[in-house]
Coordinates of C-alpha atoms in Angstrom, one line a residue:
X1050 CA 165.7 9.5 186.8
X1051 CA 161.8 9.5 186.3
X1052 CA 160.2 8.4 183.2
X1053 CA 156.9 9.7 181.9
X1054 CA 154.2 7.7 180.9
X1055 CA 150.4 7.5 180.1
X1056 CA 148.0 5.2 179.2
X1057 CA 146.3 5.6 175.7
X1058 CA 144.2 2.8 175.8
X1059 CA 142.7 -0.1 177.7
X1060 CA 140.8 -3.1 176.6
X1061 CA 140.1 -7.2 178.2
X1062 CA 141.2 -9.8 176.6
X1063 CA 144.6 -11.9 176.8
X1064 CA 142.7 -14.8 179.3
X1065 CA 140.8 -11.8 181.4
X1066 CA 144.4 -9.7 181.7
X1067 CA 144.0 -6.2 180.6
X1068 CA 145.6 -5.2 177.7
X1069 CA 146.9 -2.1 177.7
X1070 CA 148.6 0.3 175.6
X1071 CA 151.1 2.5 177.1
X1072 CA 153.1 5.7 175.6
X1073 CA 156.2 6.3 177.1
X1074 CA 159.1 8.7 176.3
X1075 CA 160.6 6.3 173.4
X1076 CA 157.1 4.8 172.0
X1077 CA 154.1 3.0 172.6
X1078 CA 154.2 -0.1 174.0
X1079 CA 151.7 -3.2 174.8
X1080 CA 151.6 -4.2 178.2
X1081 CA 150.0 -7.3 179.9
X1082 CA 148.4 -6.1 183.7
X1083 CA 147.6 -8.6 185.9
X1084 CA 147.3 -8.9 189.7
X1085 CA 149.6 -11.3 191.1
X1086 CA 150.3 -12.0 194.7
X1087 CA 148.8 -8.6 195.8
X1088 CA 150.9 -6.9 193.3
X1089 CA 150.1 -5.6 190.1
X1090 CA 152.4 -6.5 187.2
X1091 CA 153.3 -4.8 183.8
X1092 CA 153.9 -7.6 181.2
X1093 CA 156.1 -6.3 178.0
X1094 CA 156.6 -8.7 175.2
X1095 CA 158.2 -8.9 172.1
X1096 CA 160.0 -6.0 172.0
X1097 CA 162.3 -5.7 169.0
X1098 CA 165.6 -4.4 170.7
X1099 CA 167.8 -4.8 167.3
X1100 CA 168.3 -5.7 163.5
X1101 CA 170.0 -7.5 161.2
X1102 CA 170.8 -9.2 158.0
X1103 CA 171.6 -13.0 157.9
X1104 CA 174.7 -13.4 158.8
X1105 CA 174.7 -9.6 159.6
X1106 CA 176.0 -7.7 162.8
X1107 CA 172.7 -6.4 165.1
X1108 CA 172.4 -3.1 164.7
X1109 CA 170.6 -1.7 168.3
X1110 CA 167.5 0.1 167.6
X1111 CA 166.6 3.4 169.6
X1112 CA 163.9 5.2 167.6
X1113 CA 160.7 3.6 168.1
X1114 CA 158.3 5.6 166.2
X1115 CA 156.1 3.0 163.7
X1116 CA 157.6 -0.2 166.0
X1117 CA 155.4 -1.9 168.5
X1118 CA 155.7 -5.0 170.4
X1119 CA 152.8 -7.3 170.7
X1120 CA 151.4 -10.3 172.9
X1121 CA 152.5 -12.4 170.4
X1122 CA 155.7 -14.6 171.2
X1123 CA 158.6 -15.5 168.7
X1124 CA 161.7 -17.4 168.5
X1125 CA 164.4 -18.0 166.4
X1126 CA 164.4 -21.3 163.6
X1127 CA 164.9 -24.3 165.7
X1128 CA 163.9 -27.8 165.9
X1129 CA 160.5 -28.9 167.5
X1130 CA 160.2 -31.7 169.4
X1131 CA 157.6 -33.9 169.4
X1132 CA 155.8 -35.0 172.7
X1133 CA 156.6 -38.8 172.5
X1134 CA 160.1 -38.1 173.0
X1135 CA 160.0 -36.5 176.2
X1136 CA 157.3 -39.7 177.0
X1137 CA 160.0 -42.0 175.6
X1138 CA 163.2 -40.6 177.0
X1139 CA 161.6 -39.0 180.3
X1140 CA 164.0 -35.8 179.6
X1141 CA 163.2 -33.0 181.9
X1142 CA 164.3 -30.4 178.6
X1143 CA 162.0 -32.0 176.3
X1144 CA 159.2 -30.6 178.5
X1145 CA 156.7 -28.9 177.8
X1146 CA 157.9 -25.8 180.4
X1147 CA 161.3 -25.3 178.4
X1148 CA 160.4 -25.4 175.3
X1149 CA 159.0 -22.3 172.9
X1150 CA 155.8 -24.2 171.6
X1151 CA 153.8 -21.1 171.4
X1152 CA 156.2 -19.1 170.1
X1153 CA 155.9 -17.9 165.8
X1154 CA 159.1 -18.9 164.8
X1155 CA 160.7 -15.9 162.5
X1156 CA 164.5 -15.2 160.9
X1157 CA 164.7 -12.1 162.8
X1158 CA 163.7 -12.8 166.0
X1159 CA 165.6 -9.7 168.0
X1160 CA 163.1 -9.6 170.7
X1161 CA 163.2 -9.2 174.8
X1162 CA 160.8 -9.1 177.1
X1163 CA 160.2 -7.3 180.4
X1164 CA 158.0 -8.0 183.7
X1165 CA 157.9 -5.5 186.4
X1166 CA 155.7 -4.2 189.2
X1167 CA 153.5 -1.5 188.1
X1168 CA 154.8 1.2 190.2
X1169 CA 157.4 1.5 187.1
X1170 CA 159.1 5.3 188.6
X1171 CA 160.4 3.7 191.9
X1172 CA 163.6 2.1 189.8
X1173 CA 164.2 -1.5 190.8
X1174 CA 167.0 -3.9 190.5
X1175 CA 167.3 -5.5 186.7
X1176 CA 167.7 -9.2 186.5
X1177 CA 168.5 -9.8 182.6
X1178 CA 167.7 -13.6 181.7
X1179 CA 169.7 -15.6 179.1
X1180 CA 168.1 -18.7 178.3
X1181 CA 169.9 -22.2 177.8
X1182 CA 169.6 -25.0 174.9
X1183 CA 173.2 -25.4 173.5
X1184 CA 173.2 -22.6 171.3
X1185 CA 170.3 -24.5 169.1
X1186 CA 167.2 -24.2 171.3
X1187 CA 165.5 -22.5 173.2
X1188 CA 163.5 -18.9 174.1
X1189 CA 163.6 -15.8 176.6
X1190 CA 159.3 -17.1 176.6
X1191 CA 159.8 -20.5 177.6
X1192 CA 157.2 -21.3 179.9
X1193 CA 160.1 -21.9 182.6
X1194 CA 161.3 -18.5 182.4
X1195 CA 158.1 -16.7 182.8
X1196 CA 159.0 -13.7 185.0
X1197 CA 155.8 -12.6 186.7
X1198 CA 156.2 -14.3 190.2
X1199 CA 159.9 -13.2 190.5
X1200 CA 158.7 -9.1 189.7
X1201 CA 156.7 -9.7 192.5
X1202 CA 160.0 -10.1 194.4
X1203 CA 160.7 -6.4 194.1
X1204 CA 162.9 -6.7 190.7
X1205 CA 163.0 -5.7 187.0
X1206 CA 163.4 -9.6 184.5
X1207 CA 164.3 -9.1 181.2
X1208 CA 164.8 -12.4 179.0
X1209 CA 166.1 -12.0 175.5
X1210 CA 166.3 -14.1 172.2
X1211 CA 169.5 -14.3 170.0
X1212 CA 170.3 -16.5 166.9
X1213 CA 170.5 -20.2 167.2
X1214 CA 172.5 -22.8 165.7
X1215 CA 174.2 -22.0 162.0
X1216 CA 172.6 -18.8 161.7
X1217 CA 173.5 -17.8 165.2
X1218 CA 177.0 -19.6 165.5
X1219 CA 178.4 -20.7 162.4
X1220 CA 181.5 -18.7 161.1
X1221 CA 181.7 -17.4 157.5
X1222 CA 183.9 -15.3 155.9
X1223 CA 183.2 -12.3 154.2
X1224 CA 185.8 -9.4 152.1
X1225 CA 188.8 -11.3 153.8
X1226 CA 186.4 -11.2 157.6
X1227 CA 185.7 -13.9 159.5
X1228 CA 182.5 -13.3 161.0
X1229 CA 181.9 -15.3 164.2
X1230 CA 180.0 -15.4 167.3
X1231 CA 176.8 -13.5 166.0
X1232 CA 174.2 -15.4 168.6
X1233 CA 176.9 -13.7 171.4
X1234 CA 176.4 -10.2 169.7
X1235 CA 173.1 -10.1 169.4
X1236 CA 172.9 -10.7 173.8
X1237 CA 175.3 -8.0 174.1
X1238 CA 172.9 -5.6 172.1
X1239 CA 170.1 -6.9 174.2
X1240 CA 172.4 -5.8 177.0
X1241 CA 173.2 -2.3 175.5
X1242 CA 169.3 -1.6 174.9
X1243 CA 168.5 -2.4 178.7
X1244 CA 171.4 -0.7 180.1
X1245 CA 169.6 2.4 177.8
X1246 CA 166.2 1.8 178.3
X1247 CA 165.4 -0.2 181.1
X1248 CA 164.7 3.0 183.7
X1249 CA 161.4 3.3 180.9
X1250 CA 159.9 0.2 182.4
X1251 CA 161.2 0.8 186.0
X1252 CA 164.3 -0.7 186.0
X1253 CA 167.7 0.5 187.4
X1254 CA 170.0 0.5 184.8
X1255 CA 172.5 0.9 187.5
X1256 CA 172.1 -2.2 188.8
X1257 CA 171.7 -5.1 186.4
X1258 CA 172.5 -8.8 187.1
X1259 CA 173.6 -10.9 184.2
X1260 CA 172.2 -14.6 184.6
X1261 CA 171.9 -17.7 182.4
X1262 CA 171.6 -21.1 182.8
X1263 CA 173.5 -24.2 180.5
X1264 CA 174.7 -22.8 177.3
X1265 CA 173.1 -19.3 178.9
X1266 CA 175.5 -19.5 181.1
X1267 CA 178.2 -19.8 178.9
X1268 CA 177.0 -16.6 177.8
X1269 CA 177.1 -14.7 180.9
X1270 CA 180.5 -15.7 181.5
X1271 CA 181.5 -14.4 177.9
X1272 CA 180.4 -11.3 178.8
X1273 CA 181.6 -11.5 182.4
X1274 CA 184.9 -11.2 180.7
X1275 CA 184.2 -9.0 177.9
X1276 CA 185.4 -5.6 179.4
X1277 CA 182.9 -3.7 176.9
X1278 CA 180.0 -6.0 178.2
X1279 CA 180.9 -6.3 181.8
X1280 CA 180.8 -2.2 181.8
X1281 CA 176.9 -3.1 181.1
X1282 CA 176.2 -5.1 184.2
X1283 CA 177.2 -5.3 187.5
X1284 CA 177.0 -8.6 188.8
X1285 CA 176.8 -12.0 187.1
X1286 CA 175.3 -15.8 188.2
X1287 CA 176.7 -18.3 186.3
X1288 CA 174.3 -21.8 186.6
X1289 CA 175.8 -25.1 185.2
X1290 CA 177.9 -24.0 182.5
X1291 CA 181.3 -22.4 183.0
X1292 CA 184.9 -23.5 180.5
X1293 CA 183.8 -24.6 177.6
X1294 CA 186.4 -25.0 174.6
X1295 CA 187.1 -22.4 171.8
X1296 CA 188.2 -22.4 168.3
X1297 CA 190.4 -20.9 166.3
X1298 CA 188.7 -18.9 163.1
X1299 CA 191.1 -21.3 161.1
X1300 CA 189.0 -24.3 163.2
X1301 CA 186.0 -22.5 162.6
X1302 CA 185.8 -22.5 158.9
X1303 CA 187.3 -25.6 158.8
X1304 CA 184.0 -27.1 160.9
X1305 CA 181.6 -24.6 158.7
X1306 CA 183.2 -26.5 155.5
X1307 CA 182.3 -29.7 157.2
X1308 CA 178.4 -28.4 157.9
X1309 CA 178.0 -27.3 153.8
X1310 CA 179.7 -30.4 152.8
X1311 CA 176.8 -32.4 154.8
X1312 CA 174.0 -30.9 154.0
X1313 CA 175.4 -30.5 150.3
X1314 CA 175.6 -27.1 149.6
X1315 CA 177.8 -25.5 147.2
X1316 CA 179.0 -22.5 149.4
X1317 CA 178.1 -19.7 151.7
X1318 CA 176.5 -17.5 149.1
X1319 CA 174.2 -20.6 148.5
X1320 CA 173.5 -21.0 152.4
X1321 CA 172.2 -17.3 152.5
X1322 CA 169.3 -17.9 150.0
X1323 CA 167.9 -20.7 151.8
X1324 CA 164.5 -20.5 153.7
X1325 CA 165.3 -19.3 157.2
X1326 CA 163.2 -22.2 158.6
X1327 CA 165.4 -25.1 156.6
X1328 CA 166.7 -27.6 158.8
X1329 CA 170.9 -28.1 158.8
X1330 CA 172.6 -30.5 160.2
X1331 CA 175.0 -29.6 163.0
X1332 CA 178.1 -31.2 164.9
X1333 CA 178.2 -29.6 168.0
X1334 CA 181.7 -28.3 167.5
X1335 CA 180.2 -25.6 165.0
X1336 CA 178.4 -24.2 168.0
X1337 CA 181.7 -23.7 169.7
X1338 CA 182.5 -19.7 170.6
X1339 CA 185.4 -18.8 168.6
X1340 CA 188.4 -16.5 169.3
X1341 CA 187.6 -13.1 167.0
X1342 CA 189.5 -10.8 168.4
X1343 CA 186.6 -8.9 169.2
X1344 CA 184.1 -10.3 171.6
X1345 CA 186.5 -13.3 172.4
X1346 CA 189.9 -12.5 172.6
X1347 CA 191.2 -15.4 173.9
X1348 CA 190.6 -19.0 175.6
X1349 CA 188.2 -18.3 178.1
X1350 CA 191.1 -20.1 181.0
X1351 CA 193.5 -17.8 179.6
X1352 CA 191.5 -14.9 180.2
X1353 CA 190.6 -15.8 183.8
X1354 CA 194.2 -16.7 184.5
X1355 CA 195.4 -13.1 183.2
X1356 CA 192.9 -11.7 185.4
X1357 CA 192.0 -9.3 182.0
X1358 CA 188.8 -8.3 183.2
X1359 CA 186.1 -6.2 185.4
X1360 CA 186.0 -7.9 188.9
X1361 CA 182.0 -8.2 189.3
X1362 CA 180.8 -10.1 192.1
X1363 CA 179.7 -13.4 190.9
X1364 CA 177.6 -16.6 192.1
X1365 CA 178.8 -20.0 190.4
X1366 CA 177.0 -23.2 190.4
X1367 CA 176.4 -26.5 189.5
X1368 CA 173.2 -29.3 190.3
X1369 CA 174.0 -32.4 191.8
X1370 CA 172.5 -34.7 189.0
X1371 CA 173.5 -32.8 186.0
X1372 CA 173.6 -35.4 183.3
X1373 CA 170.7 -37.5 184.5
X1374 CA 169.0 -36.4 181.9
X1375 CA 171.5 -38.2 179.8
X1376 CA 170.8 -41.7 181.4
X1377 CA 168.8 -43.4 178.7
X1378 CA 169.9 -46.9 177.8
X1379 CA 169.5 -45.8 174.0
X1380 CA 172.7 -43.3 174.4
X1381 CA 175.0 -45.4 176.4
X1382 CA 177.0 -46.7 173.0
X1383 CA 177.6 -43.5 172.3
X1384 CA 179.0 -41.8 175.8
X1385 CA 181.1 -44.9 175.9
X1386 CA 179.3 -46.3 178.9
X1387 CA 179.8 -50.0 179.9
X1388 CA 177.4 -51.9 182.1
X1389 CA 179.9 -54.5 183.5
X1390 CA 182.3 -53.7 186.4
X1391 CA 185.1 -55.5 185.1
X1392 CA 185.2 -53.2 181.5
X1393 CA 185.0 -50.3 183.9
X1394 CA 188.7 -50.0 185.1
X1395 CA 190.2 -51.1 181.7
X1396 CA 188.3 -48.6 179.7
X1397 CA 188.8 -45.9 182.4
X1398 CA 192.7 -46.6 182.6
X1399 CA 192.6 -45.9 179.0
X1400 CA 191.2 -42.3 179.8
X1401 CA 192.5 -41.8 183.4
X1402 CA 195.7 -43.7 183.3
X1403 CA 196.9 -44.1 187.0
X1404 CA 194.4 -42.0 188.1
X1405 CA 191.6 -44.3 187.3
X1406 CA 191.0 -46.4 190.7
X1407 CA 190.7 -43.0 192.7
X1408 CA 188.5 -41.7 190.6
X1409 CA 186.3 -45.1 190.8
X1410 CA 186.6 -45.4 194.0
X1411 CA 185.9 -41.8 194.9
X1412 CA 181.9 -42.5 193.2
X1413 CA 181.5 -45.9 194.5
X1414 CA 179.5 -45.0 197.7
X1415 CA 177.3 -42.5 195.8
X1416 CA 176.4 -44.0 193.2
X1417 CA 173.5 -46.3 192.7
X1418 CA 174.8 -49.0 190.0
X1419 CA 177.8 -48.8 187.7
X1420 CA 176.3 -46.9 185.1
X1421 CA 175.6 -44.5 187.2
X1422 CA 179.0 -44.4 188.5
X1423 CA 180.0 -43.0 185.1
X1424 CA 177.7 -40.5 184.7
X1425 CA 179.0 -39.0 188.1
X1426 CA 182.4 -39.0 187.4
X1427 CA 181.5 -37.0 183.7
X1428 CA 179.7 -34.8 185.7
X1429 CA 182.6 -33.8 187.8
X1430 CA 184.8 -33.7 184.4
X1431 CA 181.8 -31.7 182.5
X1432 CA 180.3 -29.4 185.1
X1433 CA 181.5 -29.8 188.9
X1434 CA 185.1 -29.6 188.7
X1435 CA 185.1 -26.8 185.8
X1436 CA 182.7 -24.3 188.3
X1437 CA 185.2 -25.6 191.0
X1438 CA 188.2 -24.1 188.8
X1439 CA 186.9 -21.3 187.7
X1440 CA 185.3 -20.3 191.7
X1441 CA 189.3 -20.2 191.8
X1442 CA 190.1 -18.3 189.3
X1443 CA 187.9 -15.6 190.0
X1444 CA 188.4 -15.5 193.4
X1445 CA 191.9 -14.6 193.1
X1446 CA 190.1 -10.9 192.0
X1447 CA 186.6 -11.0 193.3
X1448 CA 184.1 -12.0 195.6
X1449 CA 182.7 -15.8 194.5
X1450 CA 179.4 -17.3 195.6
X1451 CA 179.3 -20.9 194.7
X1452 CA 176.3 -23.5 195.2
X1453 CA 175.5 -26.9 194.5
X1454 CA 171.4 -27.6 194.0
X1455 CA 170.3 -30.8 195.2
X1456 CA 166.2 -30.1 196.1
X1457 CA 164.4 -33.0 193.6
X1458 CA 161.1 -32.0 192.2
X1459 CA 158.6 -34.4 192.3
X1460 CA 158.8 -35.5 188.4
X1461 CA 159.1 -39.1 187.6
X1462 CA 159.0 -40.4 190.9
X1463 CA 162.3 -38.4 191.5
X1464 CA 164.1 -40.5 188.7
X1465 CA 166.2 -37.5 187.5
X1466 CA 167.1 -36.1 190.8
X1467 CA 168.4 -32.8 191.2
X1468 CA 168.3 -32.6 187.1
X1469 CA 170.3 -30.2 184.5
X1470 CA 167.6 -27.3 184.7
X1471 CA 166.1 -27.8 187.7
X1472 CA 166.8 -25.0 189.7
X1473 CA 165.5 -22.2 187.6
X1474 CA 161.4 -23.8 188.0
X1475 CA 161.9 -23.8 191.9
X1476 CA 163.9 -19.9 191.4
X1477 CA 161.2 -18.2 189.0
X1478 CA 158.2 -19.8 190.9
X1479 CA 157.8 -21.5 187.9
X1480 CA 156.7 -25.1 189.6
X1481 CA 153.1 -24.7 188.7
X1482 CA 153.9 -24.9 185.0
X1483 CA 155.8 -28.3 185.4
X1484 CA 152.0 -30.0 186.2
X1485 CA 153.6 -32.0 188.6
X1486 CA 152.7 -32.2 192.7
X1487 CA 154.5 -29.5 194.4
X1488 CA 155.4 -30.8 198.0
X1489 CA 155.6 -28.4 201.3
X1490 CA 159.3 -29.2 200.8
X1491 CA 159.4 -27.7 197.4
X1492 CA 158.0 -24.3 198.7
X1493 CA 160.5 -24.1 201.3
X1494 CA 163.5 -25.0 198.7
X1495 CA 162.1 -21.7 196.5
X1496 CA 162.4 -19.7 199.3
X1497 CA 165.6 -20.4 200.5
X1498 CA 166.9 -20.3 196.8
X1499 CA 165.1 -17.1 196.4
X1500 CA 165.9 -15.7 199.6
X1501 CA 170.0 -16.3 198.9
X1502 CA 169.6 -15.2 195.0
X1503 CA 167.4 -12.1 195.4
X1504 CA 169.5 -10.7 198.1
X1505 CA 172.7 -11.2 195.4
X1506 CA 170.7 -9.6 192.7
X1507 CA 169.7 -7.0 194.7
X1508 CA 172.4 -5.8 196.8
X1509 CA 175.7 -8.5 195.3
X1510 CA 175.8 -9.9 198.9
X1511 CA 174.4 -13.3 200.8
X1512 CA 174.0 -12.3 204.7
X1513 CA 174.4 -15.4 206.6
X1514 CA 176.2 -17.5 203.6
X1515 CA 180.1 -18.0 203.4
X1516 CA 181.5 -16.5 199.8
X1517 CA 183.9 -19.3 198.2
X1518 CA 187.1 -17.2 198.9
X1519 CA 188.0 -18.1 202.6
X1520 CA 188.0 -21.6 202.8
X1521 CA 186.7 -22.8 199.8
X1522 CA 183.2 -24.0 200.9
X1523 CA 179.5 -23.1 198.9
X1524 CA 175.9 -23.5 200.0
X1525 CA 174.4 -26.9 199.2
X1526 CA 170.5 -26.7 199.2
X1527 CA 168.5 -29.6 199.0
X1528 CA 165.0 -30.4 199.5
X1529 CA 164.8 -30.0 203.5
X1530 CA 167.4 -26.8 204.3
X1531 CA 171.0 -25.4 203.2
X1532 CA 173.8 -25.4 204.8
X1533 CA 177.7 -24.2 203.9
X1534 CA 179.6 -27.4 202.8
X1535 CA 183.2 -28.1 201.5
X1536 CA 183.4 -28.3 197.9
X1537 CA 182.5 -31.8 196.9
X1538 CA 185.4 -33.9 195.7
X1539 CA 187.8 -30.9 196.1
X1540 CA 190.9 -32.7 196.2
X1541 CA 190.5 -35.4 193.4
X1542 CA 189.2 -31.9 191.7
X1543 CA 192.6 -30.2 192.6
X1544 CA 194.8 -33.3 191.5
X1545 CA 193.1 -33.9 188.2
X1546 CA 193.0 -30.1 186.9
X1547 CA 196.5 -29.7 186.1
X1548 CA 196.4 -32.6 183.8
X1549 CA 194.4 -33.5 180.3
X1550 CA 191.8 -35.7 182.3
X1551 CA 188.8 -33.2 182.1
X1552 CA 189.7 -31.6 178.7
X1553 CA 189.7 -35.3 177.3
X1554 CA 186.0 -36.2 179.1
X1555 CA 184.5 -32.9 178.0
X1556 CA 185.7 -33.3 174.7
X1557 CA 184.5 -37.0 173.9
X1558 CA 180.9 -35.8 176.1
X1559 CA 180.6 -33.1 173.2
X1560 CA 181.3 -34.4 170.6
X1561 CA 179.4 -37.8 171.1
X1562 CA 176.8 -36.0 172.7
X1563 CA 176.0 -34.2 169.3
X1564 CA 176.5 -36.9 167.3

């Protein structure tokens, strides 16, 4: 379906980018127009896609008479982090590209934003973008996830905001409700507004990919198997974050009593008067989704085991050095990691029982030092082996594309390797924002990754890349080519998952890791 639009006025500024107001059928919008790679983009930001009260339901909005976006950015209350940090720790998140420094940071923060090729009637594939920072940080205008050299690619990017930390995640109740899992309403709305409204900015809101990365990822595998979401989208990619735990409600309040109790206030009717930008302190098991009945209704294993949802093609995967953003002497104590060899199998019997020499000895040619050792075998616990299950799973239903990403940017002398993160710089073009030397290698890495990615987005297919189902193998991509490998570790992966060995590591990661 065509949409009409017209230009009602033009004017420079915005670093030499024309600035441009455009009426369409449901308002006037703002647009950014630059010329990029031979192709001229349409940059939409900020545009308010809902409403709500604190600790309120979003409410979508479709009448856009008296609401305009603007070039300015926003994001929802979160913590900044100061420079020396990322200097001290050498954490590829505390960077400058993934974090929302030039963002206003408001209470109502319902905004999205939209880059696509100018030629806005000739409907494109949709790739809608939700951002990662465990459910406490983070923004769809994170330098990172700057969409312009991807809508050169021939597709539609939409990134969104939704509510972080308490005000996004907590659970209160309210006339004998338990209200839960707001951050996750909010994306569905998102969601609901671009399946509505995306053909406006040349989008094909028959054909929408649902990605996110981390705790965005999370996400788009909540709404993977949320029938009334799924109905929204028609594919999904899932990067680095697939079976996390759930609570109760019951747990939920309990763990909300625990928050109020810390930062000493009375009760919930006192947490709704306070300033929108006043810091609470979290445990990270507040942030947990919760079963309400309504968005989640059920364990997320349960779900996928039942096979109780839409069978979308999907594309699953993990990066080789996930937690190596983790490895800083100063949080050893409290991940429970032991520098001497000899402590290693006594404290890893503890966890692994009999299991522990395999698992040792199934790192001990990888890894560079004992520490390191540990971090591996977590990240099989916290990341590998859980997008290993849940390719499984899936696959029982639908076509799975799994990955692993091993290309290593050029960033501190290659000290985090293939970090948490990393993939989505080299997948939106975004390298040039890291200030770091990009390497011929690099370039070829984005265009393989792109290459295999678009082509899913696009059309849900790989040509020339086995899908997970037949024999179990995914694309591994590093820094020189990709090729179809066996799942790493599939076997120690297949003995351990019937037991309580990853569900003990992921919990103690958690919760220490928010400690």
């Amino acid at each position: 379906m065509l949409r009409r639009e017209s230009l009602t006025h033009s004017s420079r500024g915005f670093y030499g980018k024309n600035i441009i107001r455009v009426k369409k059928d449901i308002g006037e919008f703002v647009c950014i127009r630059e010329k990029v790679k031979d192709k001229i983009i349409n940059t939409y930001l900020s545009i308010p896609y809902a409403k709500a009260a604190r600790f309120g339901y979003p409410v979508l909005i479709t009448d856009y008479r008296g609401i305009a976006n603007s070039t300015t950015t926003y994001c929802f209350p979160q913590k900044k982090v100061p420079p020396f940090v990322n200097t001290l720790f050498k954490c590829p998140l505390m960077r400058n590209e993934f974090l929302p420094k030039k963002d206003k940071q408001v209470e109502n923060a319902f905004y999205l934003n939209i880059w696509t090729e100018h030629n806005e009637n000739n409907l494109k594939p949709v790739l809608v973008y939700i951002h990662g920072g465990g459910f406490s940080d983070g923004s769809g205008t994170c330098p990172v996830y700057n969409g312009t050299n991807l809508a050169c690619k021939g597709i539609v990017v939409v990134t969104i905001n939704y509510r972080l930390g308490i005000w996004g995640f907590a659970s209160i109740k309210k006339d004998n409700e338990v209200i839960s899992n707001l951050g996750f309403y909010d994306q569905q709305c998102a969601l609901k507004w671009v399946k509505e409204n995306i053909s406006f900015f040349g989008g094909d809101p028959n054909n929408i990919t649902l990605m996110g990365q981390s705790a965005g990822a999370i996400s788009a595998l909540i709404h993977y198997l949320n029938k009334e979401s799924a109905e929204l989208i028609n594919r999904v990619v899932i990067c680095s974050g697939t079976m996390i735990d759930v609570q109760t409600e019951e747990q939920a309040l309990r763990s909300m009593e625990k928050t109020l109790k810390k930062n000493k206030i009375k009760d919930i009717n006192e947490l709704k008067t306070l300033p929108f930008n006043k810091r609470i302190k979290t445990d990270t098991d507040i942030l947990f989704p919760v079963i309400d009945h309504g968005i989640i209704k059920d364990t997320l294993l349960n779900r996928q085991r039942h096979g109780d949802f839409i069978p979308l093609p999907v594309l699953i995967g993990t990066n080789e050095d996930e937690l190596s953003i983790t490895e800083v002497p100063l949080w050893y104590k409290k991940l429970g990691i032991v520098k001497n060899e000899v402590k290693l199998l006594g404290k890893y019997t503890e966890l692994f029982n009999e299991d522990a020499p395999e698992i040792i000895d199934a790192f001990k040619n990888e890894a560079r030092d004992t520490v390191d050792l540990q971090f591996r075998i977590m990240e099989l616990a916290v990341f590998h082996g859980q997008a290993y299950m849940l390719m499984k799973l899936l696959s029982r239903k639908t076509e799975v594309f799994g990955y692993r990403f091993n290309c290593a940017p050029d960033l501190y002398k290659g000290l985090r390797g293939a970090y948490h993160g990393a993939e989505i710089a080299m997948f939106f073009d975004n390298m040039d924002k890291m200030n770091i030397n990009i390497r011929e290698s690099d370039l070829n890495a984005i265009e393989r990754l792109q290459t295999d990615w678009l082509a899913f987005i696009k059309d849900g297919v790989i040509v020339n890349r086995e899908i997970f189902n037949k024999n179990n193998r995914i694309t591994c991509y590093d820094n020189e080519k990709a090729t179809t490998v066996d799942f790493p570790h599939k076997k120690l992966i297949e003995g351990l998952c019937n037991k309580d060995v990853f569900s003990r590591v992921i919990d103690r990661y958690l919760k220490n890791r928010g400690k």
